[in-house]
mmCIF file of C-alpha atoms in Angstrom:
data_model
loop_
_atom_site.group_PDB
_atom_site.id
_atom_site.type_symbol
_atom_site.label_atom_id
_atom_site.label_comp_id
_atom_site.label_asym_id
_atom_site.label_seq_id
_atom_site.Cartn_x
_atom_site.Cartn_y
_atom_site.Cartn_z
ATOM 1 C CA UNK A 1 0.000 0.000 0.000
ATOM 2 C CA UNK A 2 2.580 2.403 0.954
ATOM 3 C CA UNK A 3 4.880 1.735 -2.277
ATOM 4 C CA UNK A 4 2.093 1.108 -4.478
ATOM 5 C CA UNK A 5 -1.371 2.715 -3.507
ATOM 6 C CA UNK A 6 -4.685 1.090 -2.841
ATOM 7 C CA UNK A 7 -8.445 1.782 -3.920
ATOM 8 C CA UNK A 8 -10.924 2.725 -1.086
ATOM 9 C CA UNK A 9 -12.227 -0.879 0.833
ATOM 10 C CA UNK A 10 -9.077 -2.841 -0.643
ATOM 11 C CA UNK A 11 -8.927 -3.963 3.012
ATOM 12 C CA UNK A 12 -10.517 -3.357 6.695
ATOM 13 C CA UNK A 13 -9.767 0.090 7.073
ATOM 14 C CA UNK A 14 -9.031 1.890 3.448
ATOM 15 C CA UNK A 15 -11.847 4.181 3.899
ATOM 16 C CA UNK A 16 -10.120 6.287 1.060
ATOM 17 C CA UNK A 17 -7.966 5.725 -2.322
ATOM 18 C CA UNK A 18 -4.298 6.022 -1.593
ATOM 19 C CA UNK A 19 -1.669 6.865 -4.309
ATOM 20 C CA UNK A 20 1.645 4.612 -3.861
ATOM 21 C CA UNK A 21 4.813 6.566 -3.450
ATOM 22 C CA UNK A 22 5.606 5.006 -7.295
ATOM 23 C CA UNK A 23 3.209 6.960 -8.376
ATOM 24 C CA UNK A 24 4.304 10.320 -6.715
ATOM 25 C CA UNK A 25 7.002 10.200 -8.237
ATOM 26 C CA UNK A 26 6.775 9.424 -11.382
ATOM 27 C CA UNK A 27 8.856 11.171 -13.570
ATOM 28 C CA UNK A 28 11.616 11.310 -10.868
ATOM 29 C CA UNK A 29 13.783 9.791 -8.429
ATOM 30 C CA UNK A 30 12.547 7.430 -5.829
ATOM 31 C CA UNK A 31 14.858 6.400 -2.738
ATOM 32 C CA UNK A 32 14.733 3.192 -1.000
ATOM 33 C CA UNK A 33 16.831 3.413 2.112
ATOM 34 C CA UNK A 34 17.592 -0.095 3.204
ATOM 35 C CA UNK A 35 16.855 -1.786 0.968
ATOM 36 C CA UNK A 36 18.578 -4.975 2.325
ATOM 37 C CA UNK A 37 15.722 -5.819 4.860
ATOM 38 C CA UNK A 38 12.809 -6.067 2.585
ATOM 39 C CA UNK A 39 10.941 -9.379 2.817
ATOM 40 C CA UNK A 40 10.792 -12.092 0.011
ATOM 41 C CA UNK A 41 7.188 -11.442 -0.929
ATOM 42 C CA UNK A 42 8.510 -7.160 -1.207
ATOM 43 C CA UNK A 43 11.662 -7.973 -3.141
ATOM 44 C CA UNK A 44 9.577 -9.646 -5.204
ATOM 45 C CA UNK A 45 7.418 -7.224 -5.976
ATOM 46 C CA UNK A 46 9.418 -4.715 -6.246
ATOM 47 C CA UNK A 47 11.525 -6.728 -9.103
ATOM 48 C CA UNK A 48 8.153 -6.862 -10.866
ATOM 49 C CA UNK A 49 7.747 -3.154 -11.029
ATOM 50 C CA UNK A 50 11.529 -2.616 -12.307
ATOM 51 C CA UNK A 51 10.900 -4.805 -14.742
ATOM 52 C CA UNK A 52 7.612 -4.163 -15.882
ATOM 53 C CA UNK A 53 7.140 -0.084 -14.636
ATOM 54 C CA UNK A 54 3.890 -0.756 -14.216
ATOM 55 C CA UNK A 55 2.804 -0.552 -10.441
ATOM 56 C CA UNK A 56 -0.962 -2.559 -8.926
ATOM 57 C CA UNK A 57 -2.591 -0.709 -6.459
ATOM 58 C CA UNK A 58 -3.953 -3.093 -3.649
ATOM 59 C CA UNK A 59 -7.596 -3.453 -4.217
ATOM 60 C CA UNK A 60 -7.119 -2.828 -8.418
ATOM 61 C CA UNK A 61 -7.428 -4.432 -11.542
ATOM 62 C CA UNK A 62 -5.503 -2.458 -13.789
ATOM 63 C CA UNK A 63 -1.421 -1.752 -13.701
ATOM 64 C CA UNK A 64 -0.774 1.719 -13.909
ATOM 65 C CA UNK A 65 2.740 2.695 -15.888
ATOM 66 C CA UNK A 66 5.133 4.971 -13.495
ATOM 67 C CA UNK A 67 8.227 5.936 -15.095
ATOM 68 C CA UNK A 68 10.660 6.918 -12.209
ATOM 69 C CA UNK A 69 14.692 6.454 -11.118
ATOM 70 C CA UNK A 70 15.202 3.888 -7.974
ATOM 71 C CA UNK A 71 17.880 4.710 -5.942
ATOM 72 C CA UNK A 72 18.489 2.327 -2.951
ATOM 73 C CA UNK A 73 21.050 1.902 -0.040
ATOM 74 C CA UNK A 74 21.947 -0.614 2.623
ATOM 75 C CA UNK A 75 24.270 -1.002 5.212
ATOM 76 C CA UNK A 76 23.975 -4.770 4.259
ATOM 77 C CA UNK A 77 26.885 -6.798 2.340
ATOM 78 C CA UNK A 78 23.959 -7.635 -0.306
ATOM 79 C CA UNK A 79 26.706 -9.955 -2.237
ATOM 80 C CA UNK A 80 26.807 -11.984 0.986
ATOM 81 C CA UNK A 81 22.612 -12.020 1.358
ATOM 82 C CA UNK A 82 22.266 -13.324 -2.032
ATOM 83 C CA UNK A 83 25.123 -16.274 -1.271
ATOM 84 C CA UNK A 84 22.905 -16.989 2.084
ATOM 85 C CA UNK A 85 19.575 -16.904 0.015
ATOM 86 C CA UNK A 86 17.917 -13.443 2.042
ATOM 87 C CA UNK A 87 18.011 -11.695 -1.048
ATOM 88 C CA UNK A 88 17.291 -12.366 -4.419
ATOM 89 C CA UNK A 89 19.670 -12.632 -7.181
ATOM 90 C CA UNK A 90 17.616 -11.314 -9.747
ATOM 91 C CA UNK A 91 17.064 -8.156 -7.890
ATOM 92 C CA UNK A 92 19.895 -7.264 -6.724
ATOM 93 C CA UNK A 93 21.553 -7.133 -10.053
ATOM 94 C CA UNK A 94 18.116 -5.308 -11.218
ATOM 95 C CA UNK A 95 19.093 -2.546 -8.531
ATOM 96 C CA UNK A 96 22.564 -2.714 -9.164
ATOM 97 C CA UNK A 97 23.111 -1.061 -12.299
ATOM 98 C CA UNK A 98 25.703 2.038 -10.957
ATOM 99 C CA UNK A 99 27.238 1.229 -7.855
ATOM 100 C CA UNK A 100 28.058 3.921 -4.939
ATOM 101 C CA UNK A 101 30.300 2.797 -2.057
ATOM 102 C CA UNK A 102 30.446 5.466 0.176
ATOM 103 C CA UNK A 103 33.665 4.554 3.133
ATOM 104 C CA UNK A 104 32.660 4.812 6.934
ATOM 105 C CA UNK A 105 33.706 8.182 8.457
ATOM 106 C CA UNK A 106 36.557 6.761 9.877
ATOM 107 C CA UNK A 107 37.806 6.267 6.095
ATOM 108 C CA UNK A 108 37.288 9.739 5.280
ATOM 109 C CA UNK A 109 38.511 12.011 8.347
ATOM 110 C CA UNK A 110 38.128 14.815 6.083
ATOM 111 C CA UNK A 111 34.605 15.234 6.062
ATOM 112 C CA UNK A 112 34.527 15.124 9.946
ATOM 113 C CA UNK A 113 34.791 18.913 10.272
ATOM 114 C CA UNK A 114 32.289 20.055 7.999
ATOM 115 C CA UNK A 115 29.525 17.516 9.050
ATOM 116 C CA UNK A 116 30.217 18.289 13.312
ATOM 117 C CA UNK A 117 29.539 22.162 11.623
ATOM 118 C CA UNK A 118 26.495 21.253 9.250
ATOM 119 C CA UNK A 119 25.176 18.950 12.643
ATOM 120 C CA UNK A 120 26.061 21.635 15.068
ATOM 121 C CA UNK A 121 23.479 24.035 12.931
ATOM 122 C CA UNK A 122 21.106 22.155 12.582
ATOM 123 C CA UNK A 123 20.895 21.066 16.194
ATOM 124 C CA UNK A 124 21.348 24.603 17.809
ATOM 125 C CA UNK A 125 18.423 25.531 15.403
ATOM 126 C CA UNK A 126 16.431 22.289 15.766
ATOM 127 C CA UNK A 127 16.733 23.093 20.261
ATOM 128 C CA UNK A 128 16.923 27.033 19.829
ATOM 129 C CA UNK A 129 20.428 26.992 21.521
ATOM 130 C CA UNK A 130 23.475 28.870 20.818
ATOM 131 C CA UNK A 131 26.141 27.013 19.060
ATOM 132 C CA UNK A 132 28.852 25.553 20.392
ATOM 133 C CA UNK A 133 32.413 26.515 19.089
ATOM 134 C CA UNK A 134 34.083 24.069 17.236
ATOM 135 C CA UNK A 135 38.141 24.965 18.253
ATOM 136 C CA UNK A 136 40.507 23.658 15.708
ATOM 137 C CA UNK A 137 41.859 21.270 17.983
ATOM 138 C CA UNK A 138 38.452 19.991 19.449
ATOM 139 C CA UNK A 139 37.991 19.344 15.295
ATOM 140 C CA UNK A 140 41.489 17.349 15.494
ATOM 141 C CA UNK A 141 40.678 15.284 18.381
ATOM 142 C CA UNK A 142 37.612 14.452 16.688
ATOM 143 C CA UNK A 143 39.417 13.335 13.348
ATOM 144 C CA UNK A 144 41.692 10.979 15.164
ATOM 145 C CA UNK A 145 38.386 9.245 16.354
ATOM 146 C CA UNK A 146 37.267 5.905 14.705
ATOM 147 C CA UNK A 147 33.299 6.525 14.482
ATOM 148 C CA UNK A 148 31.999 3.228 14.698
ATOM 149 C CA UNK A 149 28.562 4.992 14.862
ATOM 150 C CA UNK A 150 29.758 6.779 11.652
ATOM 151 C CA UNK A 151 27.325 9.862 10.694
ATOM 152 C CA UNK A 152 24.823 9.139 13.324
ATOM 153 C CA UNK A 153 27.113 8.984 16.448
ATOM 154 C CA UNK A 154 28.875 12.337 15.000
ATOM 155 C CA UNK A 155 25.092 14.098 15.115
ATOM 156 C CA UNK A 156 24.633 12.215 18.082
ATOM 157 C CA UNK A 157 27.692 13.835 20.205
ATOM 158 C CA UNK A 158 26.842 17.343 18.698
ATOM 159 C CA UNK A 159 23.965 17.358 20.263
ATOM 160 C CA UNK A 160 24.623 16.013 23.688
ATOM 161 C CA UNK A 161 27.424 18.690 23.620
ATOM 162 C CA UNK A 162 25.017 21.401 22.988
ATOM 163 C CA UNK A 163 22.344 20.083 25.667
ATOM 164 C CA UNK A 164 25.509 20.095 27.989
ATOM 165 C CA UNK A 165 26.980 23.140 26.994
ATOM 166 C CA UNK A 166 30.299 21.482 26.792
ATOM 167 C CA UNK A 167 31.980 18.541 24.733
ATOM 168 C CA UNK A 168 33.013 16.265 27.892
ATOM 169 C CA UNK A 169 32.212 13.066 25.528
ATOM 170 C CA UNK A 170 35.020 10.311 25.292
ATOM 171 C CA UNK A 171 35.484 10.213 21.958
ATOM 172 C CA UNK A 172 37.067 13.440 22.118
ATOM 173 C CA UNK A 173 39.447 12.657 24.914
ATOM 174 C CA UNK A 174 37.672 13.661 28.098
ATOM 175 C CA UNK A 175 35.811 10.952 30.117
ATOM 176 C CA UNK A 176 32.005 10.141 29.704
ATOM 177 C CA UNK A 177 30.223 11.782 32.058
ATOM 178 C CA UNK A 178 28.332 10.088 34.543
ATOM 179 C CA UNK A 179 25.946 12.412 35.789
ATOM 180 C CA UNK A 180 26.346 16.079 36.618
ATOM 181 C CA UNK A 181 29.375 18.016 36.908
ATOM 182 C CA UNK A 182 28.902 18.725 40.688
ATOM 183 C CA UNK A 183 28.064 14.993 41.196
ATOM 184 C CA UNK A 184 23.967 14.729 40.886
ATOM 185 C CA UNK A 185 22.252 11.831 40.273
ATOM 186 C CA UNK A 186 21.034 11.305 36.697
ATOM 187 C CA UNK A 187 17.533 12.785 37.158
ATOM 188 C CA UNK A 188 19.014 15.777 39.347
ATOM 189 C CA UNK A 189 21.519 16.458 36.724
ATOM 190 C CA UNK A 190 18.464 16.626 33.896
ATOM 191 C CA UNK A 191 16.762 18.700 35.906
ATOM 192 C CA UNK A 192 19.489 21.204 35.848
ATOM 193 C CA UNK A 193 20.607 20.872 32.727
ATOM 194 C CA UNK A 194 16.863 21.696 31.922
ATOM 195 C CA UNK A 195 17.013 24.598 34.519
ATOM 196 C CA UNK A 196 19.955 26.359 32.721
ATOM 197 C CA UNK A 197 18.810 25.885 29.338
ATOM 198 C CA UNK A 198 15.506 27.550 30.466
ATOM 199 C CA UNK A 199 17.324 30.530 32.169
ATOM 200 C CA UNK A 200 18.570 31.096 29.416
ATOM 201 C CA UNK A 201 16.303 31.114 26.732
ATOM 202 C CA UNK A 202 14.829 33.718 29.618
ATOM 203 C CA UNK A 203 17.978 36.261 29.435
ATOM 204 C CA UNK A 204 17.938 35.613 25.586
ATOM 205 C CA UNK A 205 14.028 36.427 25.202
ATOM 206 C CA UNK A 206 14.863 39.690 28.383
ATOM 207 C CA UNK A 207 12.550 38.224 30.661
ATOM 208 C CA UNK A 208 9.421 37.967 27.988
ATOM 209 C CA UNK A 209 7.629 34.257 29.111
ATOM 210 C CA UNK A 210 5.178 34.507 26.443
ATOM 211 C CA UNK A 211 8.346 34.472 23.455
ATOM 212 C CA UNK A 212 10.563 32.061 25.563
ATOM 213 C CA UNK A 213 7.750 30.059 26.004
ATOM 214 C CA UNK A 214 7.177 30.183 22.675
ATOM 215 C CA UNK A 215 11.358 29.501 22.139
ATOM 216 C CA UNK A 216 11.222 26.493 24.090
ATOM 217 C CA UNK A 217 7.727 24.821 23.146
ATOM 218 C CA UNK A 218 6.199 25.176 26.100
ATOM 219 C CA UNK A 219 3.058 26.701 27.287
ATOM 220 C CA UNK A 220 3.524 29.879 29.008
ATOM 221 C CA UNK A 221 1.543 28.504 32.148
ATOM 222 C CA UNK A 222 3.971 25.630 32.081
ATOM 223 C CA UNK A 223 6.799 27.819 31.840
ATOM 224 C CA UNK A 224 5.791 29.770 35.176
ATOM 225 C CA UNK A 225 4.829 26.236 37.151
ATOM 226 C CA UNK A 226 8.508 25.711 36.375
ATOM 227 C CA UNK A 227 10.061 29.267 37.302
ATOM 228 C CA UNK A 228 7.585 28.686 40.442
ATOM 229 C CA UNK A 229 9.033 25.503 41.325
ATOM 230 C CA UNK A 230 12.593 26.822 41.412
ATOM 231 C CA UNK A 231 11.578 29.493 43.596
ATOM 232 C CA UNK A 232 10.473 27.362 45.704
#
C-alpha cells in the first residue's frame, strides 16, 4: 500500500484511495533506504515493477505505468545475502546497475569537520540553543576518532554537547560523564541541565515568558509552574 497505492475498501480500514509513493514520483527519483531488509514477498514485488514499470494498487485491476529512477542503499553486504539466500539474485543485479560505495567516516577524516559544523546548525536551530564553538583542535581530536557509529554517532555527540553546553564526551578525549558536573544523580543532573537551558532562553528572550515560552515549546503557564518551582 505504501509503495504502491490502494483503492478505497481494498482492506478493513481503506476508507479512502491512496496513491503509492511510485506513483508520486513518477517522472523522478525514488529512494529506498535499506533496501537490504525487505521481505521475500517485497523484493519480489518490487523486481516486478523494475521490470515491468507498471505498479498494482492493492484493491485494483488495472497496472498503472510509473516511469521513475530507484535509488536504494543498505548497510547490508547484499553480495553476501544473495550467497545466504535473504536476497534475491535477480534483484539485486536489477538494482545494481551504478554502484556507490560510500567509506565509513573513519575512512574519510576529512569530512569530519564540515559535518560536526552542518550537525552543530542544525541542532542549535532544531533546540533554539546557541552554538557551540568548534576549536581547531576539538575538530582534530575528533578526526583521530574511529566513528563506529559513523554519521549518526557524530550528530549524536553534537547534540549532547550542545544540551551540555560542553563537549566532555570520550570520543574526544575527556571521560564520559556520569551524571552532573557537581556529582547529581542522573535525574538531578536533567533537571538542571533543563534549569539552565531555560534561564537562558529567559535572558535571551529579556525576561518575555510569552516568546521564551514560545522559544522552548512550552506553554507559558507551564513555563511559570517551572520558574515557580525553582523558587520554591
Amino acid at each position: 500500500s505504501e509503495l504502491f497505492g490502494h483503492l478505497k475498501g481494498a482492506f478493513t480500514g481503506a476508507t479512502g484511495a491512496r496513491e503509492g509513493l511510485f506513483f508520486h514520483a513518477k517522472g523522478g527519483t525514488l529512494f529506498l533506504d535499506e533496501v537490504g531488509e525487505l521481505p521475500p514477498l517485497l523484493q519480489a514485488k518490487l523486481l516486478r515493477v523494475l521490470e515491468e514499470k507498471k505498479v498494482r494498487p492493492v484493491g485494483a485491476e488495472r497496472e498503472i505505468p510509473v516511469d521513475v529512477r530507484v535509488v536504494a542503499a543498505t548497510n547490508r553486504d547484499l553480495g553476501q545475502a544473495v550467497a545466504e539466500g535473504r536476497f534475491r539474485q535477480d534483484l539485486y543485479y536489477r538494482l545494481d546497475v551504478m554502484h556507490i560505495h560510500i567509506p565509513p567516516l573513519a575512512a574519510r577524516p576529512e569530512d569530519v569537520a564540515p559535518l560536526a559544523r552542518h550537525f552543530m546548525r542544525q541542532v542549535a536551530a532544531a533546540l533554539a540553543m546557541p552554538e557551540l564553538p568548534l576549536a581547531p583542535e576539538l575538530l582534530a581530536r575528533m578526526r583521530a576518532y574511529p566513528w563506529p557509529g559513523n554519521a549518526r554517532e557524530l550528530r549524536n555527540v553534537i547534540e549532547r554537547a550542545l544540551i551540555l553546553g560542553q563537549f566532555p564526551i570520550a570520543c574526544i578525549g575527556a571521560p564520559e560523564p556520569t551524571g552532573d558536573p557537581a556529582g547529581e544523580a542522573p535525574e538531578e543532573a536533567m533537571a538542571t541541565v533543563e534549569r539552565r537551558h531555560i534561564l537562558k532562553i529567559l535572558g535571551e528572550a529579556a525576561g518575555n515568558k510569552s516568546e521564551a515560552a514560545r522559544r522552548l515549546g512550552l506553554s507559558r503557564k507551564t513555563l511559570e509552574r517551572k520558574c515557580a518551582d525553582w523558587r520554591s
